[in-house]
Coordinates of N, CA and C in Angstrom, one line a residue:
M1 N 16.9 8.9 -5.8 CA 15.8 9.0 -6.7 C 15.0 10.3 -6.4
K2 N 14.6 10.9 -7.5 CA 13.8 12.1 -7.4 C 12.4 11.8 -7.3
K3 N 11.6 12.7 -6.7 CA 10.2 12.4 -6.5 C 9.5 12.3 -7.9
S4 N 9.9 13.1 -8.8 CA 9.3 13.0 -10.2 C 9.5 11.6 -10.8
D5 N 10.7 11.0 -10.6 CA 11.0 9.7 -11.1 C 10.2 8.6 -10.4
L6 N 10.0 8.8 -9.1 CA 9.2 7.9 -8.3 C 7.7 7.9 -8.8
D7 N 7.2 9.2 -9.0 CA 5.9 9.3 -9.5 C 5.7 8.6 -10.8
K8 N 6.6 8.7 -11.7 CA 6.6 8.0 -13.0 C 6.6 6.5 -12.8
W9 N 7.4 6.0 -11.9 CA 7.5 4.6 -11.6 C 6.1 4.1 -11.0
I10 N 5.6 4.8 -10.1 CA 4.3 4.5 -9.5 C 3.2 4.4 -10.6
A11 N 3.2 5.4 -11.5 CA 2.2 5.4 -12.6 C 2.3 4.2 -13.4
Q12 N 3.5 3.7 -13.7 CA 3.7 2.6 -14.5 C 3.4 1.3 -13.8
Y13 N 3.7 1.2 -12.5 CA 3.3 0.1 -11.7 C 1.7 0.0 -11.7
K14 N 1.1 1.1 -11.4 CA -0.4 1.1 -11.4 C -0.9 0.5 -12.8
K15 N -0.4 1.0 -13.9 CA -0.9 0.5 -15.2 C -0.6 -1.0 -15.3
S16 N 0.6 -1.4 -14.9 CA 1.0 -2.8 -15.1 C 0.0 -3.7 -14.2
W17 N -0.4 -3.3 -13.1 CA -1.3 -4.2 -12.2 C -2.7 -4.1 -12.7
E18 N -3.2 -2.9 -13.1 CA -4.6 -2.8 -13.5 C -4.8 -3.5 -14.9
Q19 N -3.8 -3.5 -15.7 CA -3.9 -4.1 -17.0 C -3.2 -5.5 -17.0
L20 N -2.7 -5.9 -15.9 CA -1.9 -7.2 -15.8 C -1.0 -7.4 -17.0
D21 N -0.2 -6.3 -17.2 CA 0.8 -6.2 -18.3 C 2.2 -6.7 -17.7
T22 N 2.5 -7.9 -18.0 CA 3.8 -8.5 -17.5 C 5.0 -7.8 -18.1
E23 N 4.9 -7.5 -19.4 CA 6.1 -6.8 -20.0 C 6.4 -5.5 -19.4
L24 N 5.3 -4.7 -19.2 CA 5.5 -3.4 -18.5 C 6.0 -3.6 -17.1
F25 N 5.4 -4.5 -16.4 CA 5.9 -4.8 -15.0 C 7.4 -5.1 -14.9
L26 N 7.8 -5.9 -15.8 CA 9.2 -6.3 -15.8 C 10.2 -5.1 -16.1
T27 N 9.7 -4.1 -16.8 CA 10.6 -3.0 -17.1 C 10.8 -2.1 -15.8
L28 N 10.0 -2.3 -14.8 CA 10.1 -1.5 -13.6 C 11.1 -2.1 -12.6
F29 N 11.6 -3.3 -12.8 CA 12.5 -4.0 -11.9 C 13.8 -4.4 -12.5
S30 N 14.9 -4.3 -11.7 CA 16.2 -4.7 -12.1 C 16.2 -6.2 -12.4
D31 N 17.1 -6.7 -13.1 CA 17.2 -8.1 -13.5 C 17.3 -9.0 -12.3
D32 N 18.0 -8.5 -11.2 CA 18.2 -9.3 -10.0 C 17.2 -8.9 -8.9
A33 N 16.1 -8.2 -9.2 CA 15.2 -7.7 -8.2 C 14.6 -8.8 -7.4
S34 N 14.1 -8.4 -6.2 CA 13.3 -9.3 -5.4 C 12.0 -8.6 -5.1
Y35 N 10.9 -9.4 -5.0 CA 9.5 -8.9 -4.8 C 8.9 -9.8 -3.7
Q36 N 8.8 -9.3 -2.5 CA 8.2 -10.0 -1.4 C 6.9 -9.5 -1.1
S37 N 5.8 -10.2 -1.5 CA 4.4 -9.7 -1.4 C 3.8 -9.8 0.0
S38 N 4.5 -10.5 0.9 CA 4.1 -10.7 2.3 C 5.3 -11.0 3.1
P39 N 5.3 -10.6 4.4 CA 6.4 -11.0 5.3 C 6.4 -12.5 5.5
F40 N 5.4 -13.2 5.2 CA 5.3 -14.6 5.4 C 5.5 -15.4 4.2
Q41 N 5.9 -14.8 3.1 CA 6.2 -15.5 1.8 C 7.7 -15.3 1.4
M42 N 8.2 -16.2 0.8 CA 9.6 -16.0 0.2 C 9.5 -15.1 -1.0
P43 N 10.4 -14.2 -1.2 CA 10.4 -13.3 -2.3 C 10.6 -14.0 -3.6
A44 N 9.9 -13.5 -4.7 CA 10.2 -13.9 -6.0 C 11.5 -13.1 -6.4
R45 N 12.4 -13.8 -7.1 CA 13.6 -13.2 -7.5 C 13.9 -13.3 -9.0
G46 N 14.5 -12.2 -9.5 CA 14.9 -12.2 -10.9 C 13.9 -12.7 -11.9
S47 N 14.2 -13.8 -12.6 CA 13.3 -14.3 -13.6 C 12.0 -14.9 -13.1
E48 N 11.9 -15.1 -11.7 CA 10.6 -15.5 -11.1 C 9.6 -14.5 -11.2
L49 N 10.0 -13.2 -11.4 CA 9.0 -12.1 -11.4 C 8.0 -12.3 -12.6
R50 N 8.5 -12.8 -13.7 CA 7.6 -13.0 -14.8 C 6.5 -14.0 -14.5
Q51 N 6.9 -15.1 -13.9 CA 6.0 -16.2 -13.5 C 5.0 -15.7 -12.5
M52 N 5.5 -14.9 -11.5 CA 4.6 -14.4 -10.5 C 3.5 -13.5 -11.1
W53 N 3.9 -12.6 -12.0 CA 3.0 -11.6 -12.6 C 2.0 -12.3 -13.6
D54 N 2.6 -13.2 -14.4 CA 1.7 -14.0 -15.3 C 0.7 -14.8 -14.5
G55 N 1.1 -15.3 -13.3 CA 0.1 -16.1 -12.5 C -1.1 -15.3 -12.1
L56 N -0.9 -14.0 -11.9 CA -2.0 -13.1 -11.5 C -3.1 -13.1 -12.5
K57 N -2.7 -13.2 -13.8 CA -3.7 -13.2 -14.9 C -4.7 -14.3 -14.8
T58 N -4.3 -15.4 -14.2 CA -5.2 -16.6 -14.1 C -6.1 -16.5 -12.9
R59 N -5.8 -15.5 -12.0 CA -6.6 -15.4 -10.7 C -7.3 -14.1 -10.5
Q60 N -6.9 -13.0 -11.2 CA -7.4 -11.7 -10.9 C -8.0 -11.1 -12.1
S61 N -9.0 -10.2 -11.9 CA -9.5 -9.3 -12.9 C -10.1 -8.1 -12.3
G62 N -10.4 -7.1 -13.1 CA -11.0 -5.8 -12.6 C -10.1 -5.1 -11.5
N63 N -8.8 -5.2 -11.7 CA -7.9 -4.6 -10.7 C -7.9 -3.0 -10.8
H64 N -7.9 -2.4 -9.6 CA -7.7 -1.0 -9.5 C -6.9 -0.7 -8.3
I65 N -6.0 0.3 -8.4 CA -5.1 0.6 -7.3 C -4.8 2.1 -7.3
E66 N -4.8 2.7 -6.1 CA -4.3 4.1 -5.9 C -3.1 4.0 -5.0
L67 N -2.1 4.8 -5.3 CA -0.8 4.8 -4.5 C -0.5 6.2 -4.1
E68 N 0.1 6.3 -2.9 CA 0.4 7.6 -2.3 C 1.8 7.4 -1.6
V69 N 2.7 8.3 -2.0 CA 4.1 8.3 -1.4 C 4.0 8.8 0.0
W70 N 4.4 8.0 0.9 CA 4.5 8.5 2.3 C 5.9 9.0 2.6
R71 N 6.9 8.5 2.0 CA 8.3 8.9 2.3 C 9.2 8.5 1.2
L72 N 10.1 9.4 0.9 CA 11.2 9.1 -0.1 C 12.5 9.7 0.5
E73 N 13.5 8.8 0.6 CA 14.8 9.2 1.1 C 15.8 8.4 0.4
G74 N 16.6 9.1 -0.4 CA 17.7 8.5 -1.1 C 17.1 7.5 -2.2
D75 N 17.5 6.2 -2.0 CA 17.0 5.2 -3.0 C 15.8 4.4 -2.4
T76 N 15.3 4.9 -1.3 CA 14.2 4.1 -0.6 C 12.9 4.9 -0.5
A77 N 11.8 4.3 -0.8 CA 10.5 4.9 -0.7 C 9.5 4.0 0.0
I78 N 8.6 4.7 0.8 CA 7.5 4.0 1.4 C 6.2 4.5 0.7
V79 N 5.5 3.6 0.2 CA 4.3 3.9 -0.6 C 3.1 3.2 0.0
H80 N 2.0 3.9 0.2 CA 0.8 3.3 0.7 C -0.1 3.1 -0.5
W81 N -0.9 2.0 -0.5 CA -1.8 1.7 -1.6 C -3.1 1.2 -1.1
K82 N -4.2 1.5 -1.8 CA -5.5 1.0 -1.6 C -6.0 0.4 -3.0
G83 N -6.5 -0.8 -3.0 CA -6.9 -1.4 -4.2 C -8.2 -2.2 -4.1
S84 N -8.6 -2.6 -5.3 CA -9.7 -3.5 -5.4 C -9.4 -4.5 -6.6
S85 N -10.0 -5.7 -6.5 CA -9.8 -6.7 -7.4 C -10.8 -7.8 -7.3
T86 N -11.0 -8.5 -8.3 CA -11.9 -9.7 -8.3 C -11.0 -10.9 -8.4
I87 N -11.2 -11.9 -7.5 CA -10.4 -13.1 -7.5 C -11.3 -14.2 -7.9
K88 N -10.8 -15.0 -8.9 CA -11.5 -16.1 -9.4 C -12.0 -17.1 -8.3
D89 N -13.2 -17.4 -8.3 CA -13.8 -18.3 -7.3 C -14.0 -17.7 -5.9
M90 N -13.7 -16.4 -5.7 CA -13.8 -15.8 -4.4 C -14.7 -14.5 -4.6
G91 N -14.6 -13.8 -5.7 CA -15.4 -12.6 -5.9 C -14.6 -11.3 -5.6
P92 N -15.3 -10.2 -5.5 CA -14.6 -8.9 -5.4 C -14.0 -8.7 -4.0
R93 N -12.9 -8.0 -3.9 CA -12.2 -7.7 -2.6 C -11.6 -6.3 -2.7
D94 N -11.4 -5.8 -1.5 CA -10.7 -4.5 -1.3 C -9.5 -4.8 -0.5
G95 N -8.4 -4.0 -0.8 CA -7.2 -4.2 -0.1 C -6.5 -2.9 0.3
D96 N -5.6 -3.0 1.3 CA -4.9 -1.9 1.7 C -3.5 -2.4 2.1
G97 N -2.5 -1.6 1.7 CA -1.1 -2.1 2.0 C -0.1 -1.0 1.9
V98 N 1.2 -1.5 2.1 CA 2.3 -0.6 2.1 C 3.5 -1.3 1.4
F99 N 4.1 -0.6 0.5 CA 5.4 -1.0 -0.1 C 6.6 -0.3 0.5
I100 N 7.6 -1.1 0.7 CA 8.9 -0.4 0.9 C 9.7 -0.8 -0.4
L101 N 10.1 0.2 -1.1 CA 10.8 0.1 -2.3 C 12.2 0.6 -2.2
R102 N 13.2 -0.2 -2.8 CA 14.6 0.2 -2.9 C 14.9 0.2 -4.3
F103 N 15.5 1.3 -4.8 CA 15.8 1.4 -6.2 C 17.3 1.3 -6.5
A104 N 17.6 0.8 -7.7 CA 18.9 0.8 -8.2 C 19.2 2.1 -9.0
K105 N 20.4 2.3 -9.3 CA 20.8 3.5 -10.2 C 20.0 3.2 -11.5
G106 N 19.5 4.3 -12.0 CA 18.7 4.2 -13.3 C 17.2 4.1 -13.0
G107 N 16.8 4.0 -11.8 CA 15.4 4.1 -11.5 C 14.6 2.8 -11.5
R108 N 15.2 1.6 -11.7 CA 14.5 0.4 -11.6 C 14.5 -0.1 -10.2
C109 N 13.4 -0.7 -9.7 CA 13.3 -1.2 -8.4 C 14.2 -2.5 -8.2
R110 N 15.0 -2.6 -7.1 CA 15.8 -3.8 -6.9 C 15.2 -4.6 -5.8
H111 N 14.3 -4.0 -4.9 CA 13.7 -4.7 -3.9 C 12.3 -4.1 -3.5
L112 N 11.3 -4.9 -3.5 CA 10.0 -4.5 -3.1 C 9.5 -5.4 -2.0
H113 N 9.2 -4.8 -0.8 CA 8.7 -5.6 0.3 C 7.3 -5.0 0.6
E114 N 6.3 -5.9 0.7 CA 4.9 -5.5 0.8 C 4.3 -6.1 2.1
W115 N 3.4 -5.2 2.7 CA 2.5 -5.7 3.7 C 1.1 -5.4 3.1
Q116 N 0.2 -6.4 3.1 CA -1.1 -6.2 2.5 C -2.1 -6.9 3.3
H117 N -3.3 -6.4 3.2 CA -4.5 -7.0 3.8 C -5.7 -6.8 2.8
W118 N -6.4 -7.9 2.6 CA -7.6 -7.9 1.7 C -8.8 -8.4 2.5
H119 N -10.0 -8.0 2.1 CA -11.2 -8.5 2.7 C -12.3 -8.4 1.6
P120 N -13.3 -9.2 1.7 CA -14.4 -9.2 0.7 C -15.0 -7.8 0.6
A121 N -15.2 -7.4 -0.6 CA -15.7 -6.0 -0.9 C -17.0 -5.7 -0.2
A122 N -17.8 -6.6 0.1 CA -19.1 -6.3 0.7 C -19.0 -6.4 2.2
A123 N -17.9 -6.8 2.8 CA -17.7 -6.9 4.2 C -17.7 -5.6 4.9
P124 N -18.5 -5.4 6.0 CA -18.4 -4.2 6.7 C -17.1 -4.1 7.5
P125 N -16.7 -2.9 7.9 CA -15.5 -2.8 8.7 C -15.7 -3.4 10.1
T126 N -14.7 -3.9 10.7 CA -14.8 -4.5 12.0 C -14.3 -3.5 13.1
K127 N -14.7 -3.7 14.3 CA -14.3 -2.8 15.4 C -13.2 -3.5 16.2
G128 N -12.2 -2.7 16.6 CA -11.2 -3.3 17.5 C -10.3 -4.4 16.9
F129 N -9.7 -5.1 17.7 CA -8.8 -6.1 17.4 C -9.5 -7.4 17.0
S130 N -9.1 -8.1 16.0 CA -9.7 -9.3 15.5 C -8.6 -10.3 15.3
E131 N -8.8 -11.5 15.9 CA -7.8 -12.6 15.7 C -8.1 -13.3 14.4
N132 N -9.2 -13.1 13.7 CA -9.5 -13.7 12.5 C -9.4 -12.7 11.3
P133 N -8.3 -12.9 10.5 CA -8.1 -11.9 9.4 C -9.2 -12.0 8.4

């Protein structure tokens, strides 16, 4: 994958999450793709991606995300993101995370593995190690 192709993919991912546009989101992934949003969750696969993204519409609003490529090598990219969102019944939150992306020929993502952390938007930063996420 070329950097320019990755930049286009990232711009479309950003738009799909900020607008919660399922149809755009699905164009970014191969038909047999897997999307693992946490190491502690089973990945959504193939047709489950639609249900996953549509589910966000019922829980999220006001999404904003910035993404930065940390590494691109062959068909694999590491992308850092920072975002904000409002969760129904919880309020605004800020997040930080990393994607490991693996792409199929043609530029569609075939595997996304994510590590993410969210906290209330008004919460001050903590110092040191915390056992309570």
